[in-house]
Tab-separated table of C-alpha atoms in Angstrom:
chain	number	residue	atom	x	y	z
A	1	UNK	CA	65.076	-37.263	-43.744
A	2	UNK	CA	68.862	-38.351	-43.780
A	3	UNK	CA	69.516	-38.374	-47.287
A	4	UNK	CA	72.508	-40.887	-46.618
A	5	UNK	CA	70.926	-43.174	-44.354
A	6	UNK	CA	69.356	-45.338	-47.164
A	7	UNK	CA	73.020	-46.106	-48.192
A	8	UNK	CA	74.724	-46.354	-44.457
A	9	UNK	CA	71.766	-47.691	-42.180
A	10	UNK	CA	73.175	-51.043	-42.101
A	11	UNK	CA	76.310	-50.981	-43.044
A	12	UNK	CA	78.234	-52.497	-40.574
A	13	UNK	CA	76.191	-55.777	-40.935
A	14	UNK	CA	78.795	-55.756	-44.596
A	15	UNK	CA	81.290	-55.688	-42.461
A	16	UNK	CA	80.615	-58.361	-39.687
A	17	UNK	CA	79.302	-60.740	-42.421
A	18	UNK	CA	82.818	-61.523	-43.858
A	19	UNK	CA	84.104	-61.517	-40.380
A	20	UNK	CA	81.812	-64.084	-38.808
A	21	UNK	CA	82.116	-66.020	-42.378
A	22	UNK	CA	86.322	-66.376	-42.278
A	23	UNK	CA	85.892	-67.133	-38.276
A	24	UNK	CA	83.816	-70.188	-38.828
A	25	UNK	CA	85.874	-71.405	-41.959
A	26	UNK	CA	89.082	-70.836	-40.466
A	27	UNK	CA	88.556	-72.611	-37.416
A	28	UNK	CA	86.222	-75.391	-38.115
A	29	UNK	CA	86.601	-76.262	-41.967
A	30	UNK	CA	86.117	-79.901	-41.209
A	31	UNK	CA	82.419	-78.608	-39.845
A	32	UNK	CA	81.772	-76.755	-42.716
A	33	UNK	CA	82.923	-79.253	-45.175
A	34	UNK	CA	81.043	-81.974	-43.349
A	35	UNK	CA	77.618	-80.398	-44.074
A	36	UNK	CA	78.336	-79.918	-47.558
A	37	UNK	CA	78.565	-76.080	-47.717
A	38	UNK	CA	81.427	-75.351	-48.860
A	39	UNK	CA	80.529	-73.805	-52.179
A	40	UNK	CA	77.801	-71.766	-50.198
A	41	UNK	CA	80.079	-70.260	-47.836
A	42	UNK	CA	82.769	-69.075	-50.597
A	43	UNK	CA	79.610	-67.401	-52.058
A	44	UNK	CA	78.552	-65.765	-49.367
A	45	UNK	CA	82.201	-64.914	-48.464
A	46	UNK	CA	82.536	-63.502	-51.727
A	47	UNK	CA	79.264	-61.406	-51.762
A	48	UNK	CA	79.653	-60.154	-48.309
A	49	UNK	CA	83.520	-58.853	-49.358
A	50	UNK	CA	82.181	-57.137	-52.365
A	51	UNK	CA	79.415	-55.529	-50.630
A	52	UNK	CA	81.796	-54.006	-48.058
A	53	UNK	CA	83.573	-52.690	-50.620
A	54	UNK	CA	80.859	-51.084	-52.616
A	55	UNK	CA	79.497	-49.832	-49.171
A	56	UNK	CA	82.802	-48.465	-48.362
A	57	UNK	CA	83.053	-46.691	-52.062
A	58	UNK	CA	79.135	-45.128	-51.593
A	59	UNK	CA	80.327	-43.694	-47.808
A	60	UNK	CA	83.488	-41.942	-49.178
A	61	UNK	CA	81.490	-40.518	-51.956
A	62	UNK	CA	78.530	-39.494	-49.485
A	63	UNK	CA	81.604	-38.153	-47.354
A	64	UNK	CA	83.155	-36.011	-49.826
A	65	UNK	CA	79.621	-34.580	-50.886
A	66	UNK	CA	79.268	-33.549	-47.457
A	67	UNK	CA	82.739	-31.982	-46.658
A	68	UNK	CA	81.836	-29.653	-49.975
A	69	UNK	CA	79.100	-28.144	-48.056
A	70	UNK	CA	81.113	-27.802	-45.124
A	71	UNK	CA	78.891	-30.389	-43.268
A	72	UNK	CA	76.241	-27.931	-43.093
A	73	UNK	CA	73.501	-30.030	-43.099
A	74	UNK	CA	74.357	-31.149	-39.303
A	75	UNK	CA	76.821	-28.283	-38.201
A	76	UNK	CA	76.975	-24.560	-38.207
A	77	UNK	CA	79.657	-22.848	-39.002
A	78	UNK	CA	82.447	-22.982	-36.114
A	79	UNK	CA	82.600	-19.839	-33.970
A	80	UNK	CA	84.611	-18.545	-30.572
A	81	UNK	CA	81.747	-19.799	-28.828
A	82	UNK	CA	82.691	-23.471	-29.386
A	83	UNK	CA	86.037	-23.253	-27.290
A	84	UNK	CA	86.018	-24.061	-23.466
A	85	UNK	CA	89.148	-24.316	-21.549
A	86	UNK	CA	87.718	-26.989	-19.276
A	87	UNK	CA	87.964	-29.413	-22.104
A	88	UNK	CA	90.939	-30.126	-24.282
A	89	UNK	CA	88.950	-31.030	-27.551
A	90	UNK	CA	92.189	-32.292	-29.546
A	91	UNK	CA	92.430	-34.840	-26.840
A	92	UNK	CA	88.870	-36.137	-26.897
A	93	UNK	CA	88.839	-36.308	-30.275
A	94	UNK	CA	91.742	-38.733	-29.912
A	95	UNK	CA	89.781	-40.524	-27.199
A	96	UNK	CA	87.551	-41.078	-29.805
A	97	UNK	CA	90.202	-43.481	-31.839
A	98	UNK	CA	91.555	-45.187	-28.586
A	99	UNK	CA	87.499	-46.341	-27.761
A	100	UNK	CA	87.621	-47.668	-31.646
A	101	UNK	CA	91.304	-49.425	-30.904
A	102	UNK	CA	89.451	-51.004	-27.859
A	103	UNK	CA	86.538	-52.204	-29.474
A	104	UNK	CA	88.723	-53.956	-32.034
A	105	UNK	CA	90.675	-55.581	-29.273
A	106	UNK	CA	87.317	-56.958	-28.279
A	107	UNK	CA	86.864	-58.331	-31.722
A	108	UNK	CA	90.003	-60.222	-31.393
A	109	UNK	CA	89.223	-61.646	-27.902
A	110	UNK	CA	85.490	-62.742	-29.173
A	111	UNK	CA	87.162	-64.290	-31.971
A	112	UNK	CA	89.427	-66.224	-30.075
A	113	UNK	CA	86.395	-67.198	-27.802
A	114	UNK	CA	84.613	-68.426	-31.174
A	115	UNK	CA	87.740	-70.307	-31.955
A	116	UNK	CA	87.850	-72.434	-28.691
A	117	UNK	CA	84.208	-73.234	-29.387
A	118	UNK	CA	85.244	-74.902	-32.586
A	119	UNK	CA	88.458	-76.042	-31.661
A	120	UNK	CA	86.740	-77.937	-28.942
A	121	UNK	CA	83.609	-79.388	-31.207
A	122	UNK	CA	86.457	-80.515	-33.799
A	123	UNK	CA	89.056	-82.112	-31.112
A	124	UNK	CA	85.506	-84.155	-29.670
A	125	UNK	CA	85.101	-85.356	-33.337
A	126	UNK	CA	88.588	-86.299	-33.876
A	127	UNK	CA	89.285	-88.231	-30.570
A	128	UNK	CA	86.009	-89.836	-31.531
A	129	UNK	CA	87.206	-90.683	-35.159
A	130	UNK	CA	90.477	-91.991	-33.340
A	131	UNK	CA	88.944	-94.122	-31.044
A	132	UNK	CA	86.608	-95.759	-33.975
A	133	UNK	CA	89.988	-96.526	-35.894
A	134	UNK	CA	92.347	-97.840	-33.046
A	135	UNK	CA	89.749	-99.334	-30.498
A	136	UNK	CA	89.129	-102.825	-29.504
A	137	UNK	CA	85.964	-104.312	-30.404
A	138	UNK	CA	83.422	-106.353	-28.814
A	139	UNK	CA	79.395	-107.166	-28.698
A	140	UNK	CA	77.643	-105.663	-26.030
A	141	UNK	CA	74.042	-105.452	-24.754
A	142	UNK	CA	71.551	-102.649	-24.548
A	143	UNK	CA	70.266	-102.737	-20.598
A	144	UNK	CA	68.269	-100.219	-20.883
A	145	UNK	CA	67.334	-96.871	-22.739
A	146	UNK	CA	66.775	-93.275	-20.993
A	147	UNK	CA	64.959	-90.217	-23.088
A	148	UNK	CA	65.702	-86.974	-21.329
A	149	UNK	CA	64.433	-84.576	-23.784
A	150	UNK	CA	61.377	-83.853	-25.830
A	151	UNK	CA	63.483	-83.259	-28.843
A	152	UNK	CA	64.691	-87.009	-28.495
A	153	UNK	CA	67.811	-86.773	-26.331
A	154	UNK	CA	68.406	-90.227	-25.206
A	155	UNK	CA	71.169	-92.397	-23.661
A	156	UNK	CA	71.037	-96.189	-23.539
A	157	UNK	CA	73.616	-98.185	-21.039
A	158	UNK	CA	75.465	-101.120	-22.747
A	159	UNK	CA	77.053	-104.048	-20.839
A	160	UNK	CA	79.879	-105.745	-22.653
A	161	UNK	CA	82.071	-108.338	-20.861
A	162	UNK	CA	81.811	-107.107	-17.310
A	163	UNK	CA	81.821	-103.862	-17.830
A	164	UNK	CA	78.608	-101.483	-18.058
A	165	UNK	CA	79.010	-97.985	-19.993
A	166	UNK	CA	76.524	-95.177	-20.835
A	167	UNK	CA	76.402	-94.052	-24.241
A	168	UNK	CA	75.035	-90.794	-25.571
A	169	UNK	CA	72.800	-91.350	-28.899
A	170	UNK	CA	73.815	-88.743	-31.499
A	171	UNK	CA	72.635	-90.637	-34.661
A	172	UNK	CA	68.896	-91.018	-35.546
A	173	UNK	CA	68.624	-94.676	-34.389
A	174	UNK	CA	66.720	-96.027	-31.867
A	175	UNK	CA	67.532	-98.744	-29.266
A	176	UNK	CA	65.444	-101.074	-27.334
A	177	UNK	CA	66.385	-103.040	-24.341
A	178	UNK	CA	68.088	-106.664	-25.204
A	179	UNK	CA	69.463	-105.195	-28.432
A	180	UNK	CA	72.906	-106.172	-29.922
A	181	UNK	CA	75.536	-103.555	-30.573
A	182	UNK	CA	79.136	-103.326	-31.575
A	183	UNK	CA	80.998	-101.567	-28.480
A	184	UNK	CA	84.181	-99.823	-29.368
A	185	UNK	CA	86.674	-99.130	-26.219
A	186	UNK	CA	90.237	-98.197	-25.085
A	187	UNK	CA	92.062	-101.039	-23.545
A	188	UNK	CA	94.133	-98.676	-22.139
A	189	UNK	CA	91.050	-96.248	-20.667
A	190	UNK	CA	88.163	-98.083	-20.265
A	191	UNK	CA	86.319	-94.723	-19.732
A	192	UNK	CA	86.545	-94.081	-23.384
A	193	UNK	CA	84.150	-95.881	-25.131
A	194	UNK	CA	81.419	-95.568	-28.010
A	195	UNK	CA	79.528	-97.996	-30.661
A	196	UNK	CA	80.392	-98.181	-34.310
A	197	UNK	CA	77.146	-95.722	-34.738
A	198	UNK	CA	77.168	-93.400	-31.445
A	199	UNK	CA	80.293	-91.354	-31.119
A	200	UNK	CA	79.395	-90.774	-26.688
A	201	UNK	CA	81.060	-87.073	-27.077
A	202	UNK	CA	80.396	-85.383	-23.677
A	203	UNK	CA	77.137	-83.751	-23.668
A	204	UNK	CA	79.070	-81.092	-21.436
A	205	UNK	CA	81.995	-80.564	-23.718
A	206	UNK	CA	79.430	-80.328	-26.658
A	207	UNK	CA	77.201	-77.938	-25.078
A	208	UNK	CA	80.353	-75.875	-23.931
A	209	UNK	CA	81.668	-75.853	-27.701
A	210	UNK	CA	78.411	-74.943	-28.880
A	211	UNK	CA	77.928	-71.797	-26.379
A	212	UNK	CA	80.980	-70.675	-27.096
A	213	UNK	CA	81.040	-70.579	-30.695
A	214	UNK	CA	77.482	-69.168	-30.627
A	215	UNK	CA	78.300	-66.271	-27.905
A	216	UNK	CA	82.001	-65.416	-29.754
A	217	UNK	CA	80.521	-65.259	-33.140
A	218	UNK	CA	77.957	-63.095	-31.552
A	219	UNK	CA	80.179	-61.173	-29.443
A	220	UNK	CA	82.355	-60.890	-33.034
A	221	UNK	CA	79.221	-59.305	-35.082
A	222	UNK	CA	78.571	-56.630	-32.326
A	223	UNK	CA	82.250	-56.151	-31.465
A	224	UNK	CA	83.029	-55.112	-34.952
A	225	UNK	CA	79.811	-53.340	-35.272
A	226	UNK	CA	81.137	-51.306	-32.303
A	227	UNK	CA	84.924	-51.105	-33.885
A	228	UNK	CA	83.811	-49.731	-37.456
A	229	UNK	CA	81.013	-47.429	-35.606
A	230	UNK	CA	83.802	-45.739	-33.692
A	231	UNK	CA	86.404	-45.473	-36.256
A	232	UNK	CA	83.760	-43.792	-38.447
A	233	UNK	CA	82.601	-41.295	-35.879
A	234	UNK	CA	86.129	-40.892	-34.799
A	235	UNK	CA	87.310	-39.793	-38.275
A	236	UNK	CA	84.329	-37.550	-39.078
A	237	UNK	CA	85.058	-35.593	-35.699
A	238	UNK	CA	88.689	-35.239	-36.496
A	239	UNK	CA	87.165	-33.515	-39.928
A	240	UNK	CA	84.270	-31.457	-38.273
A	241	UNK	CA	85.433	-30.482	-34.858
A	242	UNK	CA	83.119	-29.806	-32.145
A	243	UNK	CA	80.352	-27.528	-32.070
A	244	UNK	CA	78.854	-26.068	-29.015
A	245	UNK	CA	74.989	-26.785	-28.455
A	246	UNK	CA	72.133	-26.945	-25.299
A	247	UNK	CA	70.634	-30.346	-25.604
A	248	UNK	CA	67.324	-32.223	-24.371
A	249	UNK	CA	67.709	-35.897	-23.775
A	250	UNK	CA	64.389	-37.219	-24.573
A	251	UNK	CA	63.921	-41.121	-23.259
A	252	UNK	CA	61.670	-42.799	-25.696
A	253	UNK	CA	59.722	-45.824	-24.916
A	254	UNK	CA	58.859	-48.849	-27.452
A	255	UNK	CA	55.862	-50.974	-26.257
A	256	UNK	CA	56.369	-54.632	-27.390
A	257	UNK	CA	53.803	-57.294	-26.739
A	258	UNK	CA	55.287	-58.892	-23.689
A	259	UNK	CA	57.590	-55.955	-22.289
A	260	UNK	CA	58.089	-52.190	-22.331
A	261	UNK	CA	61.304	-51.779	-23.968
A	262	UNK	CA	63.802	-49.189	-23.010
A	263	UNK	CA	65.502	-47.911	-26.370
A	264	UNK	CA	68.089	-45.146	-26.525
A	265	UNK	CA	66.943	-41.949	-25.819
A	266	UNK	CA	66.670	-39.094	-28.747
A	267	UNK	CA	69.084	-35.812	-28.038
A	268	UNK	CA	67.838	-32.867	-29.230
A	269	UNK	CA	70.117	-30.674	-29.882
A	270	UNK	CA	69.886	-26.668	-30.328
A	271	UNK	CA	72.879	-24.450	-31.767
A	272	UNK	CA	73.611	-20.993	-30.773
A	273	UNK	CA	72.666	-19.470	-34.069
A	274	UNK	CA	69.237	-20.854	-33.770
A	275	UNK	CA	69.089	-24.115	-35.949
A	276	UNK	CA	68.969	-27.549	-34.265
A	277	UNK	CA	68.304	-31.270	-35.302
A	278	UNK	CA	67.206	-34.369	-33.636
A	279	UNK	CA	69.752	-37.221	-33.146
A	280	UNK	CA	69.108	-40.896	-31.918
A	281	UNK	CA	71.643	-42.281	-29.227
A	282	UNK	CA	72.957	-45.495	-30.470
A	283	UNK	CA	73.192	-48.420	-28.063
A	284	UNK	CA	76.673	-48.786	-26.585
A	285	UNK	CA	78.443	-48.764	-23.738
A	286	UNK	CA	78.629	-44.821	-23.705
A	287	UNK	CA	75.126	-44.980	-23.535
A	288	UNK	CA	72.940	-41.879	-23.006
A	289	UNK	CA	69.763	-43.571	-21.067
A	290	UNK	CA	71.810	-42.644	-17.770
A	291	UNK	CA	71.408	-39.094	-18.721
A	292	UNK	CA	67.644	-39.134	-19.851
A	293	UNK	CA	65.231	-36.480	-18.629
A	294	UNK	CA	67.562	-33.916	-18.328
A	295	UNK	CA	66.764	-30.609	-20.329
A	296	UNK	CA	69.071	-27.692	-21.311
A	297	UNK	CA	72.435	-29.401	-21.016
A	298	UNK	CA	75.820	-28.024	-22.209
A	299	UNK	CA	77.313	-30.587	-24.770
A	300	UNK	CA	79.873	-30.298	-27.783
A	301	UNK	CA	78.371	-32.085	-31.257
A	302	UNK	CA	80.831	-33.130	-33.829
A	303	UNK	CA	80.561	-35.361	-37.068
A	304	UNK	CA	78.019	-35.767	-39.571
A	305	UNK	CA	75.055	-38.005	-40.922
A	306	UNK	CA	75.307	-41.315	-39.318
A	307	UNK	CA	78.744	-40.796	-37.770
A	308	UNK	CA	78.113	-38.315	-34.815
A	309	UNK	CA	79.129	-37.749	-31.243
A	310	UNK	CA	77.802	-35.650	-28.674
A	311	UNK	CA	80.149	-34.713	-25.706
A	312	UNK	CA	79.156	-33.520	-22.401
A	313	UNK	CA	81.224	-32.142	-19.988
A	314	UNK	CA	80.231	-34.791	-17.108
A	315	UNK	CA	79.516	-38.424	-17.143
A	316	UNK	CA	76.453	-40.017	-15.846
A	317	UNK	CA	78.800	-41.773	-12.757
A	318	UNK	CA	82.040	-39.641	-12.965
A	319	UNK	CA	83.643	-36.269	-13.405
A	320	UNK	CA	85.075	-35.693	-16.831
A	321	UNK	CA	84.090	-35.330	-20.636
A	322	UNK	CA	81.862	-38.188	-21.474
A	323	UNK	CA	80.968	-38.673	-25.314
A	324	UNK	CA	77.900	-40.356	-26.525
A	325	UNK	CA	77.635	-41.930	-30.016
A	326	UNK	CA	74.597	-41.110	-32.086
A	327	UNK	CA	73.175	-40.422	-35.630
A	328	UNK	CA	71.097	-37.492	-37.251
A	329	UNK	CA	67.284	-38.136	-37.746
A	330	UNK	CA	66.791	-34.999	-39.514
A	331	UNK	CA	69.063	-32.354	-41.048
A	332	UNK	CA	69.927	-28.776	-39.408
A	333	UNK	CA	66.934	-26.296	-39.781
A	334	UNK	CA	65.688	-23.410	-38.452
A	335	UNK	CA	64.314	-23.786	-34.820
A	336	UNK	CA	65.028	-27.790	-35.037
A	337	UNK	CA	65.941	-29.849	-31.864
A	338	UNK	CA	62.747	-28.345	-29.464
A	339	UNK	CA	60.700	-30.811	-27.609
């Protein structure tokens, strides 16, 4: 049992949550204010930031305590067998930092994507408001009504003067053929038309905005998770160095009600002096599923607790060192890590 797992198992949530809240509030303050949740957002941000600081302090204390024992709960003492002329271990440790920096760059990319979605929604709303404030008004008649989805999506055609326009309903009002409505249009651009109650935003652009906002927000969460995780592993390996080991990569299957999932495999580690432990590979672009079902593989292990890395001399698709992120399922024991 990992004594530190209870503290840091979901630590990434406390980093990702404030980032997501700040992103939404920064790019769409009007939307936040419109739904009347400014106070809730402020409280959520304060709580998330406070928890992030607290988790950092707990992690620092745990790391200091582990350093006092030489990280012996996860790694044996270093020996001459840990070195290999084929691998530059200092360079591989530095590469972990570069992986963390790339993950941080993806955070910016996902934030920009979420910002583009939020900006799209804000601009559509602003354009509709401007048309309502400056457009010409006339009385129109509902010609036909069409419901196009089970959740009440509706469009209706309005005739005003010699023109016919289709309006997308975004309110809760109902319309019937023959009903009179007030139409607002731009005399210089007849395609810009709405009613006093319906903004008539482009369905495609609205859906695009929501897709970008949701995808960007979720991508930001996972990118922050990856960046924080890789940075923690890079710092841990820089402190502990690498230990030579023999590993078995054991595929793990988890049955669900609908499908057979394929979670990351376990990595059973055996050190030269007879001890070992079980690691769990983490979901990552540096995953271990492609290496699964291999036994007695040469590898090097570094880090501690939930910040461990297994370095293989060759990757699954190309030669050269390949680092797999992992965390310890248990502490190092005599005879541990055997299948």
